[in-house]
Amino acid sequence: MTTQEAVAERAPVTGRAPARPRRRGAGPTPWLHLAPALVVLGALLVYPVYQLGLISLLNYTQAQVSGGEPTTFAGFGNYTALFADDQFWQVLAATVVFAAACVLSTLAVGCALAVLLTRVRALPRLALMLAALGAWATPAVTGSTVWLLLFDPDFGPVDRVLGLGDHSWTYGRYSAFALVLLEVVWCSFPFVMVTVYAGIRAVPAEVLEAAALDGASQWRIWRSVLAPMLRPILVVVTIQSVIWDFKVFTQIYVMTNGGGIAGQNLVLNVYAYQKAFASSQYGLGSAIGVVMLVILLAVTLVYLRLLRGQGEEL
Amino acid sequence: MSFPRIAVRRPWRLAAEASALLIAVVVAFPLYWMVLSAFEPAGEIESTEPRPWTLSPSLDSFRRVFGQREFGRYFLNSLVVAGSVVVVSALIAFLAATAVTRFRFRFRTTLLVMFLVAQMVPVEALTIPLFFLMRDFGQLNTLGSLILPHIAFSLPFAIWMLRGFVKAVPDALEEAAYIDGASRARFLWQILFPLVFPGLVATSVFSFISAWNDFLFAKSFIISDTSQSTLPMALLVFYKPDEPDWGGVMAASTVMTIPVLIFFVLVQRRLVSGLGGAVKD
């Protein structure tokens, strides 16, 4: 395309008040840009989601995979089997409670430390920031084994310092979940802290000074000025935390050795993995996957409503 | 832009600084313990009276780790996987982000909503269909089976995040470039790309972490040819739940964490400003 055409094609800058001129209305160009993304997402995300739904409706076990028996349609058989299983409801409840506890603790710690960061001078700030980046950078497998060593009944320093003798944290159901929760909060609060801190820094200084000049108290400034401005950020970090914590796999798998004693520490995706890959019940495992998908999509709808509610332009 | 000096009284500020330092120590402690244990000789790690220092640092654990067959290979595999995911998804996300921010076209909003929804898809649940997909295309036991899904999973978040950065580049700049005779491709790669590079760095952190951390796919897709495996699997060679070789686990953990730490320290400034820029939107 020549320059003249490009200039001629420019859309008129009239119309909406803060003019955001859009050259080239339609045309194939945006689709060319989008093509690689759409191909990859279609093949490796959309198609697998469709397949997941499909497999969840089939009798699909080792016999069918190896071709020994024909694949048959099971209707909602996998789902009825699943919903009739007490263990499924236990695992579902454990997943929701565990994820909620992780999200709330992560947000509380992350936000509190972000505010703390704004109140200290450069050196303590750098120290806390670097420590947090270190925790963030630690791979999930690594973090899991290190926390296990820290809380090891024989060789770990924590029991020694707390005077707990050789208390085993992974033995009990709740203490095992609590230990995983500590690790999850440790490696995921930095994202919240850094993001919220960046958000607070992005609030124009004049706004806060004006509020202070008008005699607003610290608490009032936080509640009436900062909180509304930070709302989009808080929504983003909350949703990201929900997504991440609902899907915790590595930590549970490694720290509780595949789901805890007698499966007491299973969460949905470890449960699905065990069903599918350990006992070759791919249909059942897929049904569990669909349940997870539905729950997370429900969260997405709430998220979209929140975005709409604050007039976010997509 | 600096945070305004909100009048904080001196004792309070000192208390805040003291607690910030204390929290930093607590947060860094697991990493310190990891490195310490990696350098301790066998008897000291497996001592029932753990000490926060070592009397005789030793490289035995590291020797054991690097002596493990193909550990170097695993390390390289992890680098290849994470590196490809970062580069490819950054390029694809950059193109897609320009499409959804600098053009108006039908289904634009629909697509944006779909990218958002795609972020919510629990990738762990897709392990089963992906396993059969990889099997049907003969990709099981290849690095491709680890790279391809991670590209797909990091894309929606990367596009969503980059959108803010591309939006922030003034339209006037694009007009000026065309008036000066630049082609669209030239504007895209020589002007826009460098301008949103900080944003690309910030998004890369996320795709790097997701690929480098991958445990489930490596466990599920690399089943017979272990030379195609990655670091998390190498680490678990030393971690037997009943009888863990703590020195080996901690040495392997240290080796696995250091590259990410270096990456983080390098991009630290861009990450912090990037997150601010992306969420300001």
Coordinates of C-alpha atoms in Angstrom, one line a residue, chain B residues 110-254:
Chain B
T110 CA -16.2 -11.2 20.9
L111 CA -12.6 -12.2 20.4
L112 CA -11.5 -10.2 23.5
V113 CA -14.1 -11.9 25.6
M114 CA -12.9 -15.2 24.2
F115 CA -9.3 -14.5 25.1
L116 CA -10.5 -13.7 28.6
V117 CA -12.5 -16.9 28.9
A118 CA -9.6 -18.9 27.5
Q119 CA -7.5 -17.8 30.5
M120 CA -10.0 -19.6 32.8
V121 CA -9.7 -23.0 31.1
P122 CA -8.1 -25.3 33.6
V123 CA -5.2 -26.6 31.5
E124 CA -4.7 -29.4 33.9
A125 CA -8.1 -30.7 32.8
L126 CA -6.9 -30.7 29.2
T127 CA -4.1 -33.2 30.0
I128 CA -6.3 -36.1 28.9
P129 CA -7.4 -34.8 25.5
L130 CA -3.9 -33.4 24.8
F131 CA -2.4 -36.7 25.6
F132 CA -4.5 -38.4 22.9
L133 CA -3.8 -35.4 20.5
M134 CA -0.1 -35.7 21.0
R135 CA -0.3 -39.5 20.6
D136 CA -2.2 -39.2 17.4
F137 CA 0.3 -36.8 15.9
G138 CA 3.3 -38.8 17.2
Q139 CA 4.4 -36.1 19.5
L140 CA 4.5 -38.1 22.7
N141 CA 8.0 -38.2 24.2
T142 CA 9.1 -35.1 22.3
L143 CA 9.8 -31.6 23.5
G144 CA 7.1 -30.4 21.1
S145 CA 4.5 -32.0 23.4
L146 CA 5.6 -29.7 26.1
I147 CA 6.2 -26.6 24.0
L148 CA 3.0 -26.4 22.0
P149 CA 0.5 -26.6 24.8
H150 CA 2.4 -24.0 26.9
I151 CA 2.4 -21.6 23.9
A152 CA -1.4 -22.0 23.7
F153 CA -1.9 -21.6 27.4
S154 CA 0.3 -18.5 27.8
L155 CA -1.2 -16.7 24.8
P156 CA -4.6 -15.5 26.2
F157 CA -3.0 -13.9 29.2
A158 CA -0.1 -12.5 27.2
I159 CA -2.5 -10.9 24.6
W160 CA -4.7 -9.5 27.4
M161 CA -1.6 -8.0 29.2
L162 CA 0.1 -6.7 26.0
R163 CA -3.1 -4.9 25.0
G164 CA -2.5 -2.2 27.6
F165 CA 1.0 -1.5 26.3
V166 CA 0.0 -1.4 22.6
K167 CA -3.0 0.9 23.5
A168 CA -0.6 3.3 25.3
V169 CA 1.3 4.0 22.1
P170 CA -0.3 7.2 20.7
D171 CA -2.1 6.8 17.4
A172 CA -0.5 10.1 16.2
L173 CA 2.8 8.2 16.1
E174 CA 1.4 5.7 13.7
E175 CA -0.1 8.5 11.5
A176 CA 3.3 10.3 11.5
A177 CA 5.1 7.1 10.5
Y178 CA 2.8 6.5 7.5
I179 CA 3.1 10.1 6.5
D180 CA 6.8 9.8 6.6
G181 CA 6.4 6.9 4.2
A182 CA 6.9 3.9 6.5
S183 CA 5.1 0.7 5.5
R184 CA 2.8 -1.0 7.9
A185 CA 5.3 -3.8 8.5
R186 CA 8.0 -1.3 9.1
F187 CA 5.9 0.6 11.6
L188 CA 5.0 -2.6 13.3
W189 CA 8.4 -4.1 13.8
Q190 CA 10.7 -1.0 13.9
I191 CA 8.5 1.4 15.8
L192 CA 5.8 -0.3 17.7
F193 CA 7.7 -3.5 18.7
P194 CA 10.6 -1.6 20.5
L195 CA 8.0 0.7 22.2
V196 CA 6.1 -2.2 23.7
F197 CA 9.2 -4.2 24.5
P198 CA 9.0 -3.6 28.2
G199 CA 5.5 -5.0 28.1
L200 CA 6.7 -8.0 26.2
V201 CA 9.3 -8.6 28.9
A202 CA 6.7 -8.5 31.7
T203 CA 4.4 -11.0 29.8
S204 CA 7.4 -13.2 29.1
V205 CA 8.0 -13.6 32.8
F206 CA 4.6 -15.3 33.0
S207 CA 5.1 -17.6 30.0
F208 CA 8.6 -18.5 31.2
I209 CA 7.4 -19.5 34.6
S210 CA 4.5 -21.6 33.3
A211 CA 6.8 -23.5 31.0
W212 CA 9.8 -23.8 33.4
N213 CA 7.5 -25.0 36.2
D214 CA 5.7 -27.5 34.0
F215 CA 5.4 -30.7 35.9
L216 CA 2.1 -32.3 34.8
F217 CA 2.8 -32.4 31.1
A218 CA 6.3 -33.6 31.5
K219 CA 5.0 -36.3 33.8
S220 CA 2.1 -37.2 31.4
F221 CA 3.6 -36.8 27.9
I222 CA 7.2 -38.0 28.4
I223 CA 6.5 -41.5 29.3
S224 CA 9.1 -43.8 27.7
D225 CA 11.9 -41.7 26.3
T226 CA 13.3 -40.0 29.4
S227 CA 16.0 -38.2 27.5
Q228 CA 13.3 -35.8 26.5
S229 CA 12.4 -35.0 30.0
T230 CA 12.8 -31.8 31.9
L231 CA 14.2 -30.6 35.2
P232 CA 11.3 -31.2 37.5
M233 CA 11.6 -34.9 36.6
A234 CA 15.3 -34.9 37.2
L235 CA 14.7 -33.5 40.6
L236 CA 12.2 -36.1 41.5
V237 CA 14.8 -38.8 40.9
F238 CA 16.3 -37.7 44.2
Y239 CA 12.9 -37.3 45.9
K240 CA 11.6 -40.6 47.1
P241 CA 8.9 -39.8 49.6
D242 CA 10.0 -42.5 51.9
E243 CA 13.7 -42.1 51.7
P244 CA 14.5 -38.7 50.1
D245 CA 18.1 -37.8 49.3
W246 CA 17.7 -34.3 50.7
G247 CA 21.1 -33.2 49.6
G248 CA 20.5 -34.2 46.0
V249 CA 17.0 -32.7 46.0
M250 CA 18.2 -29.4 47.3
A251 CA 21.2 -29.3 45.0
A252 CA 19.0 -30.0 42.0
S253 CA 16.5 -27.4 43.3
T254 CA 19.2 -24.8 43.5

